[in-house]
């Protein structure tokens, strides 16, 4: 448990499912108040809110598209209206779809870059605006991926978006460090969430992914939530501008395991 998170106010985008949901629940358990953003899954978001309230903290659900400037402004405003302030912004919403790059439609490119990169930019900008205006030593966490460093055929738009998030985060960390505002990325490997549901439902594809993970298993959303609360807490007070990979070793060239090569 992280006592410094008690009473903190956190906005999490895409928080009705997967990693966003796991983080929302964990922040609630830590005594933080959570703005649960959802895109098109109101019922699931309401369940997350209910669970947080049951665990003794407070939460509110709000619909919004992270690609839409006014919607993102509304997220920060909801934190202020509901809980009086903003301390932590987690830009988690993300999408992906496999397409050979020579056939990648512009609308797919725009949707993935718009959600994963522009969404993280808008969320970061609105949070920074609030932190600077109110002299808050705030905290921003962007959900990147191992694919901010590992190229990914059929997912050029996704890899480009996460590569963009890497330098967005590093740049903002550098720019706002003098104000004690910290900006970091989490880089998950393969985690069991709806984004991977189809792939992991197929035993062959699941085994193939597992073979690329030195620790040998697909991560649980709670293992990413555990990283998020540490990064948002005072326990990581001197950490800014990093990507914390939580990937079972996936970024460490697993094909070289057992002395091959
Ligand atoms: P997910 O599909 O459960 O979560 C994505 C969430 O984003 C959904 O709730 C979805 O409704 C929301 N969303 C999509 N477009 C949106 C928009 N325009 N505005 C607001 N919300 C929107 O999948 P997961 O795994 O929880 O993904 C969360 C983040 O983690 C994503 O950024 C993803 O790229 C990243 N990630 C996931 C990995 C995994 O293996 N699950 C690995 C590396 C990164």
Coordinates of C-alpha atoms and ligand atoms in Angstrom, one line a residue:
X1 CA 0.0 0.0 0.0
X2 CA 1.1 3.6 -0.7
X3 CA -0.1 6.1 1.9
X4 CA 0.8 9.0 -0.4
X5 CA -2.0 8.0 -2.7
X6 CA -4.7 8.4 0.0
X7 CA -7.1 11.2 -1.1
X8 CA -5.3 11.8 -4.4
X9 CA -7.5 12.4 -7.5
X10 CA -6.7 10.4 -10.6
X11 CA -8.2 10.5 -14.1
X12 CA -7.8 7.2 -16.1
X13 CA -8.8 7.1 -19.7
X14 CA -10.2 3.9 -21.2
X15 CA -10.9 2.7 -17.6
X16 CA -14.0 0.5 -18.1
X17 CA -11.9 -2.5 -19.3
X18 CA -8.5 -4.2 -19.2
X19 CA -5.5 -2.3 -17.8
X20 CA -7.5 0.9 -17.2
X21 CA -10.1 -1.0 -15.1
X22 CA -7.4 -2.8 -13.1
X23 CA -5.6 0.5 -12.4
X24 CA -8.9 2.2 -11.4
X25 CA -9.7 -0.6 -8.9
X26 CA -6.1 -0.5 -7.5
X27 CA -6.1 3.3 -7.1
X28 CA -9.4 3.0 -5.3
X29 CA -8.0 0.4 -3.0
X30 CA -5.1 2.8 -2.3
X31 CA -7.7 5.4 -1.2
X32 CA -7.4 7.6 -4.3
X33 CA -10.6 9.1 -5.9
X34 CA -10.9 8.0 -9.5
X35 CA -12.4 9.6 -12.6
X36 CA -13.3 6.5 -14.7
X37 CA -13.3 7.5 -18.4
X38 CA -15.1 5.2 -20.9
X39 CA -15.6 5.4 -24.6
X40 CA -18.6 3.2 -25.3
X41 CA -19.0 0.9 -22.3
X42 CA -21.1 2.8 -19.8
X43 CA -22.3 -0.3 -17.9
X44 CA -18.8 -1.6 -17.4
X45 CA -17.7 1.8 -16.2
X46 CA -20.5 1.9 -13.7
X47 CA -19.4 -1.5 -12.4
X48 CA -15.9 -0.1 -11.9
X49 CA -17.3 2.9 -10.0
X50 CA -19.4 0.6 -7.8
X51 CA -16.5 -1.6 -7.0
X52 CA -14.3 1.4 -6.0
X53 CA -17.1 2.8 -3.8
X54 CA -17.5 -0.7 -2.2
X55 CA -13.7 -0.7 -1.4
X56 CA -14.2 2.5 0.6
X57 CA -13.1 5.2 -1.8
X58 CA -14.9 7.3 -4.4
X59 CA -15.2 7.4 -8.2
X60 CA -17.2 8.8 -11.0
X61 CA -17.7 7.6 -14.6
X62 CA -17.6 9.9 -17.6
X63 CA -17.9 9.2 -21.3
X64 CA -15.4 10.8 -23.6
X65 CA -13.3 10.3 -26.7
X66 CA -9.7 11.0 -26.1
X67 CA -9.3 12.1 -29.7
X68 CA -11.7 15.0 -29.1
X69 CA -10.2 18.1 -27.4
X70 CA -13.4 19.2 -25.6
X71 CA -13.9 15.6 -24.2
X72 CA -10.5 15.5 -22.7
X73 CA -11.0 19.0 -21.2
X74 CA -14.2 17.6 -19.7
X75 CA -12.2 14.8 -18.0
X76 CA -10.0 17.2 -16.0
X77 CA -13.1 19.4 -15.3
X78 CA -14.9 16.4 -13.9
X79 CA -12.0 15.7 -11.5
X80 CA -12.2 19.3 -10.3
X81 CA -16.1 19.4 -10.1
X82 CA -16.4 16.0 -8.4
X83 CA -13.3 15.9 -6.2
X84 CA -11.9 19.4 -6.1
X85 CA -8.6 18.9 -7.8
X86 CA -6.4 16.7 -10.1
X87 CA -3.2 15.0 -9.0
X88 CA -2.6 12.1 -11.4
X89 CA -3.4 11.7 -15.1
X90 CA -3.2 8.3 -16.7
X91 CA -3.5 8.3 -20.5
X92 CA -4.3 4.6 -21.0
X93 CA -6.9 4.4 -23.8
X94 CA -5.5 2.6 -26.8
X95 CA -6.5 0.7 -29.9
X96 CA -4.7 -1.6 -32.5
X97 CA -5.6 -3.6 -35.6
X98 CA -3.3 -5.8 -37.8
X99 CA -3.0 -4.7 -41.5
X100 CA -0.2 -5.2 -44.0
X101 CA 1.5 -1.8 -44.1
X102 CA 1.1 -1.4 -47.9
X103 CA -2.7 -1.7 -47.5
X104 CA -3.0 0.3 -44.3
X105 CA -6.0 2.6 -44.8
X106 CA -5.5 6.2 -43.7
X107 CA -8.6 6.0 -41.5
X108 CA -7.0 3.1 -39.5
X109 CA -3.7 5.1 -39.2
X110 CA -5.7 8.2 -38.0
X111 CA -7.7 6.2 -35.5
X112 CA -4.6 4.5 -33.9
X113 CA -2.4 7.6 -33.9
X114 CA -5.4 9.7 -32.8
X115 CA -6.2 7.5 -29.8
X116 CA -2.8 6.3 -28.7
X117 CA -0.6 9.4 -29.4
X118 CA -2.9 12.4 -29.8
X119 CA -5.0 11.2 -26.9
X120 CA -1.9 11.0 -24.7
X121 CA -0.9 14.4 -25.9
X122 CA -4.3 16.0 -25.1
X123 CA -4.5 14.3 -21.7
X124 CA -1.0 15.4 -20.8
X125 CA -1.5 18.9 -22.0
X126 CA -4.8 19.4 -20.1
X127 CA -3.2 17.9 -16.9
X128 CA -0.1 20.1 -17.3
X129 CA -2.2 23.2 -17.8
X130 CA -4.0 22.5 -14.5
X131 CA -0.7 21.5 -12.7
X132 CA 1.1 24.7 -13.8
X133 CA -1.9 27.0 -13.1
X134 CA -2.4 25.6 -9.6
X135 CA 1.2 24.9 -8.7
X136 CA 0.6 21.1 -8.3
X137 CA 3.5 18.7 -8.3
X138 CA 1.4 16.4 -10.5
X139 CA 2.0 13.1 -12.0
X140 CA 1.4 11.9 -15.6
X141 CA 1.6 8.2 -16.7
X142 CA 1.2 7.3 -20.3
X143 CA 0.5 3.7 -21.3
X144 CA 3.1 2.9 -23.9
X145 CA 4.1 -0.7 -24.9
X146 CA 7.1 -2.9 -25.6
X147 CA 6.4 -1.7 -29.1
X148 CA 7.8 1.7 -28.4
X149 CA 11.1 -0.2 -29.0
X150 CA 10.2 -3.5 -30.7
X151 CA 9.2 -3.0 -34.4
X152 CA 5.9 -4.8 -35.1
X153 CA 5.0 -5.9 -38.7
X154 CA 1.3 -5.5 -39.5
X155 CA 1.1 -2.9 -36.7
X156 CA 3.0 0.0 -38.2
X157 CA 0.5 2.6 -37.0
X158 CA 0.5 1.1 -33.4
X159 CA 4.3 0.9 -33.2
X160 CA 4.6 4.5 -34.6
X161 CA 2.0 5.7 -32.0
X162 CA 3.9 4.1 -29.1
X163 CA 7.3 5.3 -30.4
X164 CA 5.7 8.8 -30.4
X165 CA 4.5 8.3 -26.9
X166 CA 8.1 7.5 -25.8
X167 CA 9.5 10.8 -27.0
X168 CA 6.4 12.7 -25.9
X169 CA 6.8 11.5 -22.4
X170 CA 10.6 12.1 -22.4
X171 CA 10.1 15.6 -23.7
X172 CA 7.4 16.5 -21.2
X173 CA 9.4 15.0 -18.4
X174 CA 12.4 17.2 -19.3
X175 CA 10.3 20.3 -19.8
X176 CA 8.3 20.1 -16.5
X177 CA 10.9 18.6 -14.2
X178 CA 11.8 22.0 -12.7
X179 CA 8.2 22.3 -11.5
X180 CA 8.5 18.8 -9.9
X181 CA 5.9 17.4 -12.3
X182 CA 6.8 13.8 -13.2
X183 CA 5.9 12.2 -16.5
X184 CA 6.6 8.5 -17.1
X185 CA 5.5 5.6 -19.3
X186 CA 4.6 2.1 -18.6
X187 CA 5.6 -0.4 -21.3
X188 CA 3.5 -3.6 -20.8
X189 CA 4.4 -6.7 -22.7
X190 CA 1.6 -9.2 -23.5
X191 CA -1.1 -8.8 -20.9
X192 CA -4.4 -10.7 -20.7
X193 CA -7.0 -8.0 -21.6
X194 CA -9.8 -7.6 -24.1
X195 CA -7.3 -6.1 -26.7
X196 CA -5.8 -9.6 -26.9
X197 CA -8.9 -11.7 -26.3
X198 CA -9.2 -13.1 -29.8
X199 CA -5.5 -14.0 -30.0
X200 CA -5.3 -15.6 -26.6
X201 CA -8.5 -17.6 -27.2
X202 CA -6.5 -19.6 -29.8
X203 CA -4.2 -22.0 -28.0
X204 CA -1.7 -21.9 -30.8
X205 CA -1.4 -18.1 -30.9
X206 CA -1.3 -17.9 -27.1
X207 CA 1.6 -20.5 -27.0
X208 CA 3.4 -18.5 -29.7
X209 CA 3.2 -15.3 -27.6
X210 CA 4.3 -17.2 -24.5
X211 CA 7.3 -18.4 -26.3
X212 CA 8.5 -14.8 -26.6
X213 CA 8.3 -14.2 -22.9
X214 CA 11.4 -15.2 -20.9
X215 CA 9.3 -15.5 -17.7
X216 CA 7.0 -17.9 -19.7
X217 CA 3.6 -16.5 -18.9
X218 CA 1.2 -13.8 -20.1
X219 CA 0.9 -10.9 -17.6
X220 CA -2.1 -10.1 -15.5
X221 CA -3.7 -6.6 -15.5
X222 CA -3.0 -6.4 -11.8
X223 CA 0.7 -6.6 -12.5
X224 CA 0.5 -3.5 -14.5
X225 CA -1.7 -1.7 -12.0
X226 CA 1.0 -2.5 -9.4
X227 CA 3.5 -0.6 -11.5
X228 CA 1.1 2.3 -12.0
X229 CA 0.5 2.9 -8.3
X230 CA 4.3 2.8 -7.6
X231 CA 4.9 5.3 -10.4
X232 CA 2.2 7.6 -9.1
X233 CA 3.2 7.4 -5.4
X234 CA 5.9 9.3 -3.6
X235 CA 8.0 6.1 -3.5
X236 CA 9.1 6.9 -7.0
X237 CA 9.7 10.6 -6.2
X238 CA 13.0 10.8 -8.1
X239 CA 11.8 8.9 -11.2
X240 CA 10.8 10.9 -14.3
X241 CA 11.1 10.4 -18.1
X242 CA 11.4 6.6 -18.0
X243 CA 9.5 3.8 -19.6
X244 CA 9.1 1.1 -17.0
X245 CA 8.8 -2.1 -18.9
X246 CA 6.6 -4.7 -17.2
X247 CA 7.0 -7.5 -19.8
X248 CA 8.3 -10.7 -18.2
X249 CA 11.6 -10.0 -20.1
X250 CA 10.1 -9.6 -23.6
X251 CA 12.3 -6.7 -24.4
X252 CA 15.4 -8.6 -23.5
X253 CA 15.9 -10.5 -26.8
X254 CA 14.2 -13.8 -25.7
X255 CA 15.5 -15.6 -28.8
X256 CA 19.0 -15.4 -27.2
X257 CA 17.8 -17.2 -24.1
X258 CA 19.8 -20.4 -23.2
X259 CA 23.0 -19.1 -24.8
X260 CA 21.8 -19.2 -28.4
X261 CA 23.3 -17.0 -31.0
Ligands
LIG1 P1 -8.6 -2.7 -23.8 O1 -9.1 -2.8 -25.2 O2 -9.3 -3.4 -22.7 O3 -8.5 -1.2 -23.3 C1 -8.5 -0.1 -24.2 C2 -9.6 0.9 -23.7 O4 -9.5 2.1 -24.4 C3 -11.0 0.4 -23.8 O5 -11.7 0.5 -22.6 C4 -11.5 1.2 -24.9 O6 -12.9 1.4 -24.9 C5 -10.8 2.5 -24.7 N1 -10.8 3.4 -25.8 C6 -10.5 3.1 -27.1 N2 -10.6 4.2 -27.9 C7 -10.9 5.2 -27.1 C8 -11.1 6.6 -27.3 N3 -11.1 7.1 -28.5 N4 -11.4 7.4 -26.2 C9 -11.5 6.8 -25.0 N5 -11.3 5.5 -24.7 C10 -11.0 4.7 -25.8 O7 -7.1 -3.1 -23.8 P2 -5.9 -2.9 -22.8 O8 -4.9 -4.0 -22.9 O9 -6.4 -2.6 -21.4 O10 -5.2 -1.5 -23.3 C11 -4.9 -0.4 -22.5 C12 -3.6 0.2 -23.0 O11 -2.6 -0.7 -22.8 C13 -3.6 0.6 -24.5 O12 -3.0 1.8 -24.7 C14 -2.7 -0.5 -25.1 O13 -2.1 -0.1 -26.3 C15 -1.8 -0.7 -23.9 N6 -1.0 -2.0 -24.0 C16 -1.7 -3.2 -23.8 C17 -1.0 -4.4 -23.8 C18 -1.6 -5.7 -23.6 O14 -1.0 -6.7 -23.9 N7 -2.9 -5.8 -23.1 C19 0.5 -4.4 -24.1 C20 1.0 -3.1 -24.3 C21 0.3 -1.9 -24.2

